[in-house]
Amino acid sequence: MVRTAVAFSPGHISGYFRRVEGSEPSTTGSIGAGVVISEGVRSTVEEARETSIRVVRQGHATAGSPPVEYALERLGVAARVTTECRLPIGAGFGLSAAALLATLTAVNHLFDFGLSADEVAAYAHEAEVLHRTGLGDVAASRAGGVVCRTGAGIHAEITRIYPEEPLYAVSLGALPTASVLSSDEAMARIAAAYPDRCPRDLPDFCRLSRGFAERSGLVAPEVRRVLDACDAAGVPASMTMLGNGVFACGKAAERVLSGLGEVYTLHVAHRGAYLIEEKP
Ligand SMILES: Nc1ncnc2c1ncn2[C@@H]1O[C@H](COP(=O)(O)OP(=O)(O)OP(=O)(O)O)[C@@H](O)[C@H]1O
Ligand SMILES: CC(C)(CO)[C@@H](O)C(=O)[O-]
């Protein structure tokens, strides 16, 4: 019988960030703030002769995931991996980091590596940074909360608060993270836009993020239309970094967003990646 392990990792909406360039992947990443969300990626890992990755969303499967393939190779294992998520990929929900954390958590158990949670996160972070699919998402998604990262990498200081209220998001399409992270011009604007403090609560997070989004020049026209509708209704909202999407806080947010796309109601996660089951 083929042995299987299943793990889950929460996703992460980044509200504002600044790239930190270190001498190696472990010291490279970002500072910034975001929300770790209870939705994320579930990964099923089976022993196999050759590695294959199936990415499943809403019953539709695609093959391959360069960052996950890299991480498996780095650990010297071959496995059949299936990732499943409900949220859209490439839309600023930190799903590449969640896929890495969930897969490596399952791999760690399946192959009896005995890696600590720190070591699992270090491998995931390295794969993210090298593939330019994220900078701070792994550090954030290691645990829950509205997070404020004041240093780069997984060992940096992170403060976490746990508001009870939900937030709401709509996605207007994908924005490949690497396309923005590879642009020096975008990075310079982003650095200048950084709000130099941590959020006090969820509405404060939304407002600080919005100031950043405006100053960074990253707001695309479709995102602008949704932000305008939120502004008109007095709903604090900003852009999902880095995706063509909007997140919004407060009671009226769901109603305002519902006319503009599929609305995801998201809760602040209380924990990071965890093993769901191991068979046999
Ligand atoms: N659910 C997933 N399962 C496996 N690989 C994924 C998954 N989501 C993203 N990836 C990998 O990450 C690459 C693109 O990542 P990208 O950073 O653009 O998406 P994201 O993490 O969903 O969004 P963002 O980083 O903007 O929040 C994909 O090409 C894929 O290889
Ligand atoms: C770069 C980024 C916005 C991509 O999701 C995120 O990883 C972050 O906040 O560092």
PDB file of N, CA and C in Angstrom, residues 32-120:
ATOM      1  N   GLY A  32       6.731  44.023   6.551  1.00  0.00           N
ATOM      2  CA  GLY A  32       5.408  44.463   6.145  1.00  0.00           C
ATOM      3  C   GLY A  32       4.320  43.872   7.003  1.00  0.00           C
ATOM      4  N   ALA A  33       3.070  44.065   6.564  1.00  0.00           N
ATOM      5  CA  ALA A  33       1.935  43.580   7.340  1.00  0.00           C
ATOM      6  C   ALA A  33       0.934  42.875   6.443  1.00  0.00           C
ATOM      7  N   GLY A  34       0.238  41.912   7.034  1.00  0.00           N
ATOM      8  CA  GLY A  34      -0.752  41.143   6.270  1.00  0.00           C
ATOM      9  C   GLY A  34      -1.660  40.365   7.207  1.00  0.00           C
ATOM     10  N   VAL A  35      -2.557  39.613   6.612  1.00  0.00           N
ATOM     11  CA  VAL A  35      -3.496  38.797   7.386  1.00  0.00           C
ATOM     12  C   VAL A  35      -3.348  37.338   6.970  1.00  0.00           C
ATOM     13  N   VAL A  36      -3.069  36.473   7.939  1.00  0.00           N
ATOM     14  CA  VAL A  36      -3.068  35.035   7.665  1.00  0.00           C
ATOM     15  C   VAL A  36      -4.528  34.594   7.725  1.00  0.00           C
ATOM     16  N   ILE A  37      -4.980  33.917   6.655  1.00  0.00           N
ATOM     17  CA  ILE A  37      -6.408  33.614   6.509  1.00  0.00           C
ATOM     18  C   ILE A  37      -6.685  32.116   6.673  1.00  0.00           C
ATOM     19  N   SER A  38      -7.891  31.813   7.134  1.00  0.00           N
ATOM     20  CA  SER A  38      -8.199  30.405   7.419  1.00  0.00           C
ATOM     21  C   SER A  38      -8.308  29.566   6.143  1.00  0.00           C
ATOM     22  N   GLU A  39      -8.477  30.190   4.997  1.00  0.00           N
ATOM     23  CA  GLU A  39      -8.439  29.471   3.716  1.00  0.00           C
ATOM     24  C   GLU A  39      -6.997  29.336   3.272  1.00  0.00           C
ATOM     25  N   GLY A  40      -6.677  28.232   2.587  1.00  0.00           N
ATOM     26  CA  GLY A  40      -5.305  28.072   2.114  1.00  0.00           C
ATOM     27  C   GLY A  40      -5.186  26.895   1.184  1.00  0.00           C
ATOM     28  N   VAL A  41      -4.155  26.081   1.388  1.00  0.00           N
ATOM     29  CA  VAL A  41      -3.885  24.949   0.505  1.00  0.00           C
ATOM     30  C   VAL A  41      -3.778  23.666   1.317  1.00  0.00           C
ATOM     31  N   ARG A  42      -4.439  22.623   0.804  1.00  0.00           N
ATOM     32  CA  ARG A  42      -4.338  21.285   1.371  1.00  0.00           C
ATOM     33  C   ARG A  42      -3.477  20.477   0.409  1.00  0.00           C
ATOM     34  N   SER A  43      -2.493  19.782   0.939  1.00  0.00           N
ATOM     35  CA  SER A  43      -1.592  19.030   0.064  1.00  0.00           C
ATOM     36  C   SER A  43      -1.562  17.558   0.466  1.00  0.00           C
ATOM     37  N   THR A  44      -1.739  16.693  -0.531  1.00  0.00           N
ATOM     38  CA  THR A  44      -1.683  15.250  -0.305  1.00  0.00           C
ATOM     39  C   THR A  44      -0.414  14.734  -0.970  1.00  0.00           C
ATOM     40  N   VAL A  45       0.408  14.069  -0.202  1.00  0.00           N
ATOM     41  CA  VAL A  45       1.711  13.614  -0.706  1.00  0.00           C
ATOM     42  C   VAL A  45       1.810  12.099  -0.583  1.00  0.00           C
ATOM     43  N   GLU A  46       2.195  11.458  -1.692  1.00  0.00           N
ATOM     44  CA  GLU A  46       2.373  10.001  -1.734  1.00  0.00           C
ATOM     45  C   GLU A  46       3.785   9.680  -2.190  1.00  0.00           C
ATOM     46  N   GLU A  47       4.315   8.590  -1.682  1.00  0.00           N
ATOM     47  CA  GLU A  47       5.617   8.128  -2.185  1.00  0.00           C
ATOM     48  C   GLU A  47       5.461   7.798  -3.669  1.00  0.00           C
ATOM     49  N   ALA A  48       6.480   8.095  -4.471  1.00  0.00           N
ATOM     50  CA  ALA A  48       6.429   7.779  -5.905  1.00  0.00           C
ATOM     51  C   ALA A  48       7.849   7.691  -6.438  1.00  0.00           C
ATOM     52  N   ARG A  49       7.989   7.043  -7.584  1.00  0.00           N
ATOM     53  CA  ARG A  49       9.332   6.929  -8.191  1.00  0.00           C
ATOM     54  C   ARG A  49       9.780   8.260  -8.757  1.00  0.00           C
ATOM     55  N   GLU A  50       8.803   8.983  -9.329  1.00  0.00           N
ATOM     56  CA  GLU A  50       9.115  10.281  -9.951  1.00  0.00           C
ATOM     57  C   GLU A  50       8.186  11.337  -9.395  1.00  0.00           C
ATOM     58  N   THR A  51       8.676  12.558  -9.329  1.00  0.00           N
ATOM     59  CA  THR A  51       7.838  13.636  -8.808  1.00  0.00           C
ATOM     60  C   THR A  51       6.808  14.094  -9.839  1.00  0.00           C
ATOM     61  N   SER A  52       5.575  14.269  -9.376  1.00  0.00           N
ATOM     62  CA  SER A  52       4.554  14.912 -10.205  1.00  0.00           C
ATOM     63  C   SER A  52       3.678  15.760  -9.287  1.00  0.00           C
ATOM     64  N   ILE A  53       3.287  16.935  -9.786  1.00  0.00           N
ATOM     65  CA  ILE A  53       2.457  17.849  -8.972  1.00  0.00           C
ATOM     66  C   ILE A  53       1.166  18.122  -9.732  1.00  0.00           C
ATOM     67  N   ARG A  54       0.050  17.964  -9.039  1.00  0.00           N
ATOM     68  CA  ARG A  54      -1.255  18.289  -9.604  1.00  0.00           C
ATOM     69  C   ARG A  54      -1.837  19.408  -8.762  1.00  0.00           C
ATOM     70  N   VAL A  55      -2.209  20.487  -9.425  1.00  0.00           N
ATOM     71  CA  VAL A  55      -2.750  21.642  -8.708  1.00  0.00           C
ATOM     72  C   VAL A  55      -4.242  21.695  -9.010  1.00  0.00           C
ATOM     73  N   VAL A  56      -5.072  21.461  -8.012  1.00  0.00           N
ATOM     74  CA  VAL A  56      -6.518  21.359  -8.234  1.00  0.00           C
ATOM     75  C   VAL A  56      -7.227  22.561  -7.602  1.00  0.00           C
ATOM     76  N   ARG A  57      -8.059  23.181  -8.421  1.00  0.00           N
ATOM     77  CA  ARG A  57      -8.909  24.264  -7.910  1.00  0.00           C
ATOM     78  C   ARG A  57     -10.276  24.144  -8.553  1.00  0.00           C
ATOM     79  N   GLN A  58     -11.292  24.059  -7.710  1.00  0.00           N
ATOM     80  CA  GLN A  58     -12.684  23.960  -8.163  1.00  0.00           C
ATOM     81  C   GLN A  58     -12.854  22.886  -9.235  1.00  0.00           C
ATOM     82  N   GLY A  59     -12.316  21.711  -8.959  1.00  0.00           N
ATOM     83  CA  GLY A  59     -12.488  20.579  -9.857  1.00  0.00           C
ATOM     84  C   GLY A  59     -11.627  20.631 -11.106  1.00  0.00           C
ATOM     85  N   HIS A  60     -10.853  21.697 -11.275  1.00  0.00           N
ATOM     86  CA  HIS A  60     -10.015  21.844 -12.471  1.00  0.00           C
ATOM     87  C   HIS A  60      -8.557  21.614 -12.066  1.00  0.00           C
ATOM     88  N   ALA A  61      -7.867  20.696 -12.779  1.00  0.00           N
ATOM     89  CA  ALA A  61      -6.494  20.366 -12.387  1.00  0.00           C
ATOM     90  C   ALA A  61      -5.490  20.840 -13.432  1.00  0.00           C
ATOM     91  N   THR A  62      -4.357  21.376 -12.952  1.00  0.00           N
ATOM     92  CA  THR A  62      -3.237  21.685 -13.852  1.00  0.00           C
ATOM     93  C   THR A  62      -2.003  20.961 -13.312  1.00  0.00           C
ATOM     94  N   ALA A  63      -1.031  20.776 -14.187  1.00  0.00           N
ATOM     95  CA  ALA A  63       0.156  20.020 -13.780  1.00  0.00           C
ATOM     96  C   ALA A  63       1.331  20.956 -13.554  1.00  0.00           C
ATOM     97  N   GLY A  64       2.102  20.677 -12.499  1.00  0.00           N
ATOM     98  CA  GLY A  64       3.366  21.361 -12.282  1.00  0.00           C
ATOM     99  C   GLY A  64       3.283  22.539 -11.341  1.00  0.00           C
ATOM    100  N   SER A  65       4.363  22.726 -10.591  1.00  0.00           N
ATOM    101  CA  SER A  65       4.521  23.862  -9.690  1.00  0.00           C
ATOM    102  C   SER A  65       6.010  24.035  -9.442  1.00  0.00           C
ATOM    103  N   PRO A  66       6.667  24.945 -10.193  1.00  0.00           N
ATOM    104  CA  PRO A  66       8.126  25.053 -10.068  1.00  0.00           C
ATOM    105  C   PRO A  66       8.634  25.196  -8.624  1.00  0.00           C
ATOM    106  N   PRO A  67       8.030  26.045  -7.774  1.00  0.00           N
ATOM    107  CA  PRO A  67       8.596  26.145  -6.418  1.00  0.00           C
ATOM    108  C   PRO A  67       8.474  24.841  -5.618  1.00  0.00           C
ATOM    109  N   VAL A  68       7.356  24.137  -5.764  1.00  0.00           N
ATOM    110  CA  VAL A  68       7.176  22.882  -5.011  1.00  0.00           C
ATOM    111  C   VAL A  68       8.126  21.805  -5.546  1.00  0.00           C
ATOM    112  N   GLU A  69       8.274  21.743  -6.867  1.00  0.00           N
ATOM    113  CA  GLU A  69       9.212  20.765  -7.450  1.00  0.00           C
ATOM    114  C   GLU A  69      10.631  21.034  -6.959  1.00  0.00           C
ATOM    115  N   TYR A  70      10.993  22.307  -6.918  1.00  0.00           N
ATOM    116  CA  TYR A  70      12.331  22.677  -6.436  1.00  0.00           C
ATOM    117  C   TYR A  70      12.535  22.199  -4.991  1.00  0.00           C
ATOM    118  N   ALA A  71      11.534  22.433  -4.158  1.00  0.00           N
ATOM    119  CA  ALA A  71      11.673  22.089  -2.729  1.00  0.00           C
ATOM    120  C   ALA A  71      11.823  20.577  -2.539  1.00  0.00           C
ATOM    121  N   LEU A  72      11.087  19.797  -3.326  1.00  0.00           N
ATOM    122  CA  LEU A  72      11.204  18.332  -3.204  1.00  0.00           C
ATOM    123  C   LEU A  72      12.598  17.877  -3.622  1.00  0.00           C
ATOM    124  N   GLU A  73      13.070  18.473  -4.699  1.00  0.00           N
ATOM    125  CA  GLU A  73      14.400  18.100  -5.184  1.00  0.00           C
ATOM    126  C   GLU A  73      15.468  18.475  -4.160  1.00  0.00           C
ATOM    127  N   ARG A  74      15.289  19.612  -3.557  1.00  0.00           N
ATOM    128  CA  ARG A  74      16.241  20.107  -2.540  1.00  0.00           C
ATOM    129  C   ARG A  74      16.319  19.138  -1.367  1.00  0.00           C
ATOM    130  N   LEU A  75      15.162  18.521  -1.042  1.00  0.00           N
ATOM    131  CA  LEU A  75      15.129  17.551   0.058  1.00  0.00           C
ATOM    132  C   LEU A  75      15.510  16.147  -0.421  1.00  0.00           C
ATOM    133  N   GLY A  76      15.700  16.009  -1.718  1.00  0.00           N
ATOM    134  CA  GLY A  76      16.146  14.728  -2.263  1.00  0.00           C
ATOM    135  C   GLY A  76      15.076  13.659  -2.284  1.00  0.00           C
ATOM    136  N   VAL A  77      13.799  14.072  -2.449  1.00  0.00           N
ATOM    137  CA  VAL A  77      12.728  13.074  -2.507  1.00  0.00           C
ATOM    138  C   VAL A  77      11.913  13.209  -3.789  1.00  0.00           C
ATOM    139  N   ALA A  78      11.300  12.084  -4.180  1.00  0.00           N
ATOM    140  CA  ALA A  78      10.336  12.093  -5.274  1.00  0.00           C
ATOM    141  C   ALA A  78       8.980  11.775  -4.654  1.00  0.00           C
ATOM    142  N   ALA A  79       7.951  12.466  -5.098  1.00  0.00           N
ATOM    143  CA  ALA A  79       6.617  12.238  -4.524  1.00  0.00           C
ATOM    144  C   ALA A  79       5.543  12.640  -5.506  1.00  0.00           C
ATOM    145  N   ARG A  80       4.367  12.029  -5.333  1.00  0.00           N
ATOM    146  CA  ARG A  80       3.186  12.447  -6.092  1.00  0.00           C
ATOM    147  C   ARG A  80       2.420  13.398  -5.189  1.00  0.00           C
ATOM    148  N   VAL A  81       2.300  14.643  -5.655  1.00  0.00           N
ATOM    149  CA  VAL A  81       1.696  15.686  -4.810  1.00  0.00           C
ATOM    150  C   VAL A  81       0.423  16.210  -5.466  1.00  0.00           C
ATOM    151  N   THR A  82      -0.634  16.329  -4.684  1.00  0.00           N
ATOM    152  CA  THR A  82      -1.850  17.001  -5.155  1.00  0.00           C
ATOM    153  C   THR A  82      -2.146  18.154  -4.219  1.00  0.00           C
ATOM    154  N   THR A  83      -2.179  19.385  -4.745  1.00  0.00           N
ATOM    155  CA  THR A  83      -2.581  20.516  -3.905  1.00  0.00           C
ATOM    156  C   THR A  83      -4.011  20.907  -4.277  1.00  0.00           C
ATOM    157  N   GLU A  84      -4.768  21.293  -3.284  1.00  0.00           N
ATOM    158  CA  GLU A  84      -6.161  21.718  -3.514  1.00  0.00           C
ATOM    159  C   GLU A  84      -6.416  23.041  -2.803  1.00  0.00           C
ATOM    160  N   CYS A  85      -7.082  23.938  -3.510  1.00  0.00           N
ATOM    161  CA  CYS A  85      -7.440  25.211  -2.879  1.00  0.00           C
ATOM    162  C   CYS A  85      -8.769  25.703  -3.434  1.00  0.00           C
ATOM    163  N   ARG A  86      -9.420  26.584  -2.686  1.00  0.00           N
ATOM    164  CA  ARG A  86     -10.687  27.168  -3.140  1.00  0.00           C
ATOM    165  C   ARG A  86     -10.431  28.572  -3.707  1.00  0.00           C
ATOM    166  N   LEU A  87      -9.479  29.285  -3.086  1.00  0.00           N
ATOM    167  CA  LEU A  87      -9.188  30.649  -3.544  1.00  0.00           C
ATOM    168  C   LEU A  87      -8.424  30.610  -4.869  1.00  0.00           C
ATOM    169  N   PRO A  88      -8.530  31.683  -5.671  1.00  0.00           N
ATOM    170  CA  PRO A  88      -7.803  31.701  -6.946  1.00  0.00           C
ATOM    171  C   PRO A  88      -6.291  31.842  -6.758  1.00  0.00           C
ATOM    172  N   ILE A  89      -5.549  31.246  -7.672  1.00  0.00           N
ATOM    173  CA  ILE A  89      -4.077  31.269  -7.626  1.00  0.00           C
ATOM    174  C   ILE A  89      -3.558  32.532  -8.310  1.00  0.00           C
ATOM    175  N   GLY A  90      -2.508  33.107  -7.750  1.00  0.00           N
ATOM    176  CA  GLY A  90      -1.898  34.301  -8.354  1.00  0.00           C
ATOM    177  C   GLY A  90      -2.678  35.569  -8.079  1.00  0.00           C
ATOM    178  N   ALA A  91      -3.596  35.499  -7.129  1.00  0.00           N
ATOM    179  CA  ALA A  91      -4.483  36.642  -6.884  1.00  0.00           C
ATOM    180  C   ALA A  91      -4.151  37.383  -5.588  1.00  0.00           C
ATOM    181  N   GLY A  92      -2.980  37.083  -5.009  1.00  0.00           N
ATOM    182  CA  GLY A  92      -2.570  37.796  -3.808  1.00  0.00           C
ATOM    183  C   GLY A  92      -3.027  37.131  -2.520  1.00  0.00           C
ATOM    184  N   PHE A  93      -3.252  35.821  -2.564  1.00  0.00           N
ATOM    185  CA  PHE A  93      -3.652  35.096  -1.350  1.00  0.00           C
ATOM    186  C   PHE A  93      -2.505  34.224  -0.816  1.00  0.00           C
ATOM    187  N   GLY A  94      -1.316  34.449  -1.325  1.00  0.00           N
ATOM    188  CA  GLY A  94      -0.130  33.753  -0.803  1.00  0.00           C
ATOM    189  C   GLY A  94      -0.203  32.239  -0.936  1.00  0.00           C
ATOM    190  N   LEU A  95      -0.787  31.769  -2.025  1.00  0.00           N
ATOM    191  CA  LEU A  95      -1.013  30.321  -2.141  1.00  0.00           C
ATOM    192  C   LEU A  95       0.243  29.548  -2.525  1.00  0.00           C
ATOM    193  N   SER A  96       1.210  30.198  -3.153  1.00  0.00           N
ATOM    194  CA  SER A  96       2.461  29.474  -3.433  1.00  0.00           C
ATOM    195  C   SER A  96       3.145  29.132  -2.115  1.00  0.00           C
ATOM    196  N   ALA A  97       3.171  30.078  -1.180  1.00  0.00           N
ATOM    197  CA  ALA A  97       3.769  29.810   0.142  1.00  0.00           C
ATOM    198  C   ALA A  97       2.977  28.742   0.880  1.00  0.00           C
ATOM    199  N   ALA A  98       1.646  28.817   0.800  1.00  0.00           N
ATOM    200  CA  ALA A  98       0.808  27.823   1.487  1.00  0.00           C
ATOM    201  C   ALA A  98       1.025  26.432   0.880  1.00  0.00           C
ATOM    202  N   ALA A  99       1.160  26.379  -0.464  1.00  0.00           N
ATOM    203  CA  ALA A  99       1.401  25.085  -1.120  1.00  0.00           C
ATOM    204  C   ALA A  99       2.735  24.506  -0.648  1.00  0.00           C
ATOM    205  N   LEU A 100       3.729  25.352  -0.524  1.00  0.00           N
ATOM    206  CA  LEU A 100       5.045  24.888  -0.076  1.00  0.00           C
ATOM    207  C   LEU A 100       4.987  24.412   1.377  1.00  0.00           C
ATOM    208  N   LEU A 101       4.390  25.207   2.239  1.00  0.00           N
ATOM    209  CA  LEU A 101       4.342  24.837   3.669  1.00  0.00           C
ATOM    210  C   LEU A 101       3.532  23.561   3.880  1.00  0.00           C
ATOM    211  N   ALA A 102       2.391  23.447   3.188  1.00  0.00           N
ATOM    212  CA  ALA A 102       1.560  22.250   3.354  1.00  0.00           C
ATOM    213  C   ALA A 102       2.295  21.022   2.813  1.00  0.00           C
ATOM    214  N   THR A 103       2.884  21.154   1.620  1.00  0.00           N
ATOM    215  CA  THR A 103       3.561  20.005   1.010  1.00  0.00           C
ATOM    216  C   THR A 103       4.761  19.569   1.850  1.00  0.00           C
ATOM    217  N   LEU A 104       5.567  20.525   2.295  1.00  0.00           N
ATOM    218  CA  LEU A 104       6.768  20.145   3.054  1.00  0.00           C
ATOM    219  C   LEU A 104       6.416  19.612   4.446  1.00  0.00           C
ATOM    220  N   THR A 105       5.320  20.082   5.016  1.00  0.00           N
ATOM    221  CA  THR A 105       4.865  19.530   6.305  1.00  0.00           C
ATOM    222  C   THR A 105       4.481  18.063   6.113  1.00  0.00           C
ATOM    223  N   ALA A 106       3.781  17.763   5.016  1.00  0.00           N
ATOM    224  CA  ALA A 106       3.398  16.376   4.733  1.00  0.00           C
ATOM    225  C   ALA A 106       4.629  15.520   4.398  1.00  0.00           C
ATOM    226  N   VAL A 107       5.527  16.076   3.591  1.00  0.00           N
ATOM    227  CA  VAL A 107       6.756  15.357   3.205  1.00  0.00           C
ATOM    228  C   VAL A 107       7.584  15.004   4.449  1.00  0.00           C
ATOM    229  N   ASN A 108       7.703  15.961   5.340  1.00  0.00           N
ATOM    230  CA  ASN A 108       8.486  15.757   6.570  1.00  0.00           C
ATOM    231  C   ASN A 108       8.002  14.530   7.340  1.00  0.00           C
ATOM    232  N   HIS A 109       6.690  14.352   7.398  1.00  0.00           N
ATOM    233  CA  HIS A 109       6.132  13.195   8.117  1.00  0.00           C
ATOM    234  C   HIS A 109       6.252  11.920   7.298  1.00  0.00           C
ATOM    235  N   LEU A 110       5.928  12.039   6.013  1.00  0.00           N
ATOM    236  CA  LEU A 110       5.917  10.848   5.164  1.00  0.00           C
ATOM    237  C   LEU A 110       7.296  10.203   5.085  1.00  0.00           C
ATOM    238  N   PHE A 111       8.330  11.038   4.994  1.00  0.00           N
ATOM    239  CA  PHE A 111       9.688  10.502   4.827  1.00  0.00           C
ATOM    240  C   PHE A 111      10.472  10.474   6.143  1.00  0.00           C
ATOM    241  N   ASP A 112       9.781  10.719   7.242  1.00  0.00           N
ATOM    242  CA  ASP A 112      10.404  10.671   8.580  1.00  0.00           C
ATOM    243  C   ASP A 112      11.675  11.519   8.666  1.00  0.00           C
ATOM    244  N   PHE A 113      11.630  12.721   8.138  1.00  0.00           N
ATOM    245  CA  PHE A 113      12.821  13.575   8.186  1.00  0.00           C
ATOM    246  C   PHE A 113      13.093  14.131   9.578  1.00  0.00           C
ATOM    247  N   GLY A 114      12.070  14.252  10.377  1.00  0.00           N
ATOM    248  CA  GLY A 114      12.252  14.814  11.716  1.00  0.00           C
ATOM    249  C   GLY A 114      12.672  16.274  11.697  1.00  0.00           C
ATOM    250  N   LEU A 115      12.272  17.009  10.654  1.00  0.00           N
ATOM    251  CA  LEU A 115      12.615  18.440  10.595  1.00  0.00           C
ATOM    252  C   LEU A 115      11.746  19.210  11.586  1.00  0.00           C
ATOM    253  N   SER A 116      12.313  20.254  12.177  1.00  0.00           N
ATOM    254  CA  SER A 116      11.518  21.125  13.052  1.00  0.00           C
ATOM    255  C   SER A 116      10.631  22.012  12.166  1.00  0.00           C
ATOM    256  N   ALA A 117       9.632  22.648  12.769  1.00  0.00           N
ATOM    257  CA  ALA A 117       8.773  23.577  12.006  1.00  0.00           C
ATOM    258  C   ALA A 117       9.617  24.698  11.408  1.00  0.00           C
ATOM    259  N   ASP A 118      10.672  25.108  12.124  1.00  0.00           N
ATOM    260  CA  ASP A 118      11.595  26.133  11.630  1.00  0.00           C
ATOM    261  C   ASP A 118      12.297  25.680  10.361  1.00  0.00           C
ATOM    262  N   GLU A 119      12.737  24.433  10.368  1.00  0.00           N
ATOM    263  CA  GLU A 119      13.461  23.911   9.197  1.00  0.00           C
ATOM    264  C   GLU A 119      12.531  23.770   7.995  1.00  0.00           C
ATOM    265  N   VAL A 120      11.306  23.294   8.235  1.00  0.00           N
ATOM    266  CA  VAL A 120      10.320  23.192   7.153  1.00  0.00           C
ATOM    267  C   VAL A 120      10.090  24.586   6.544  1.00  0.00           C
TER     268      VAL A 120
END
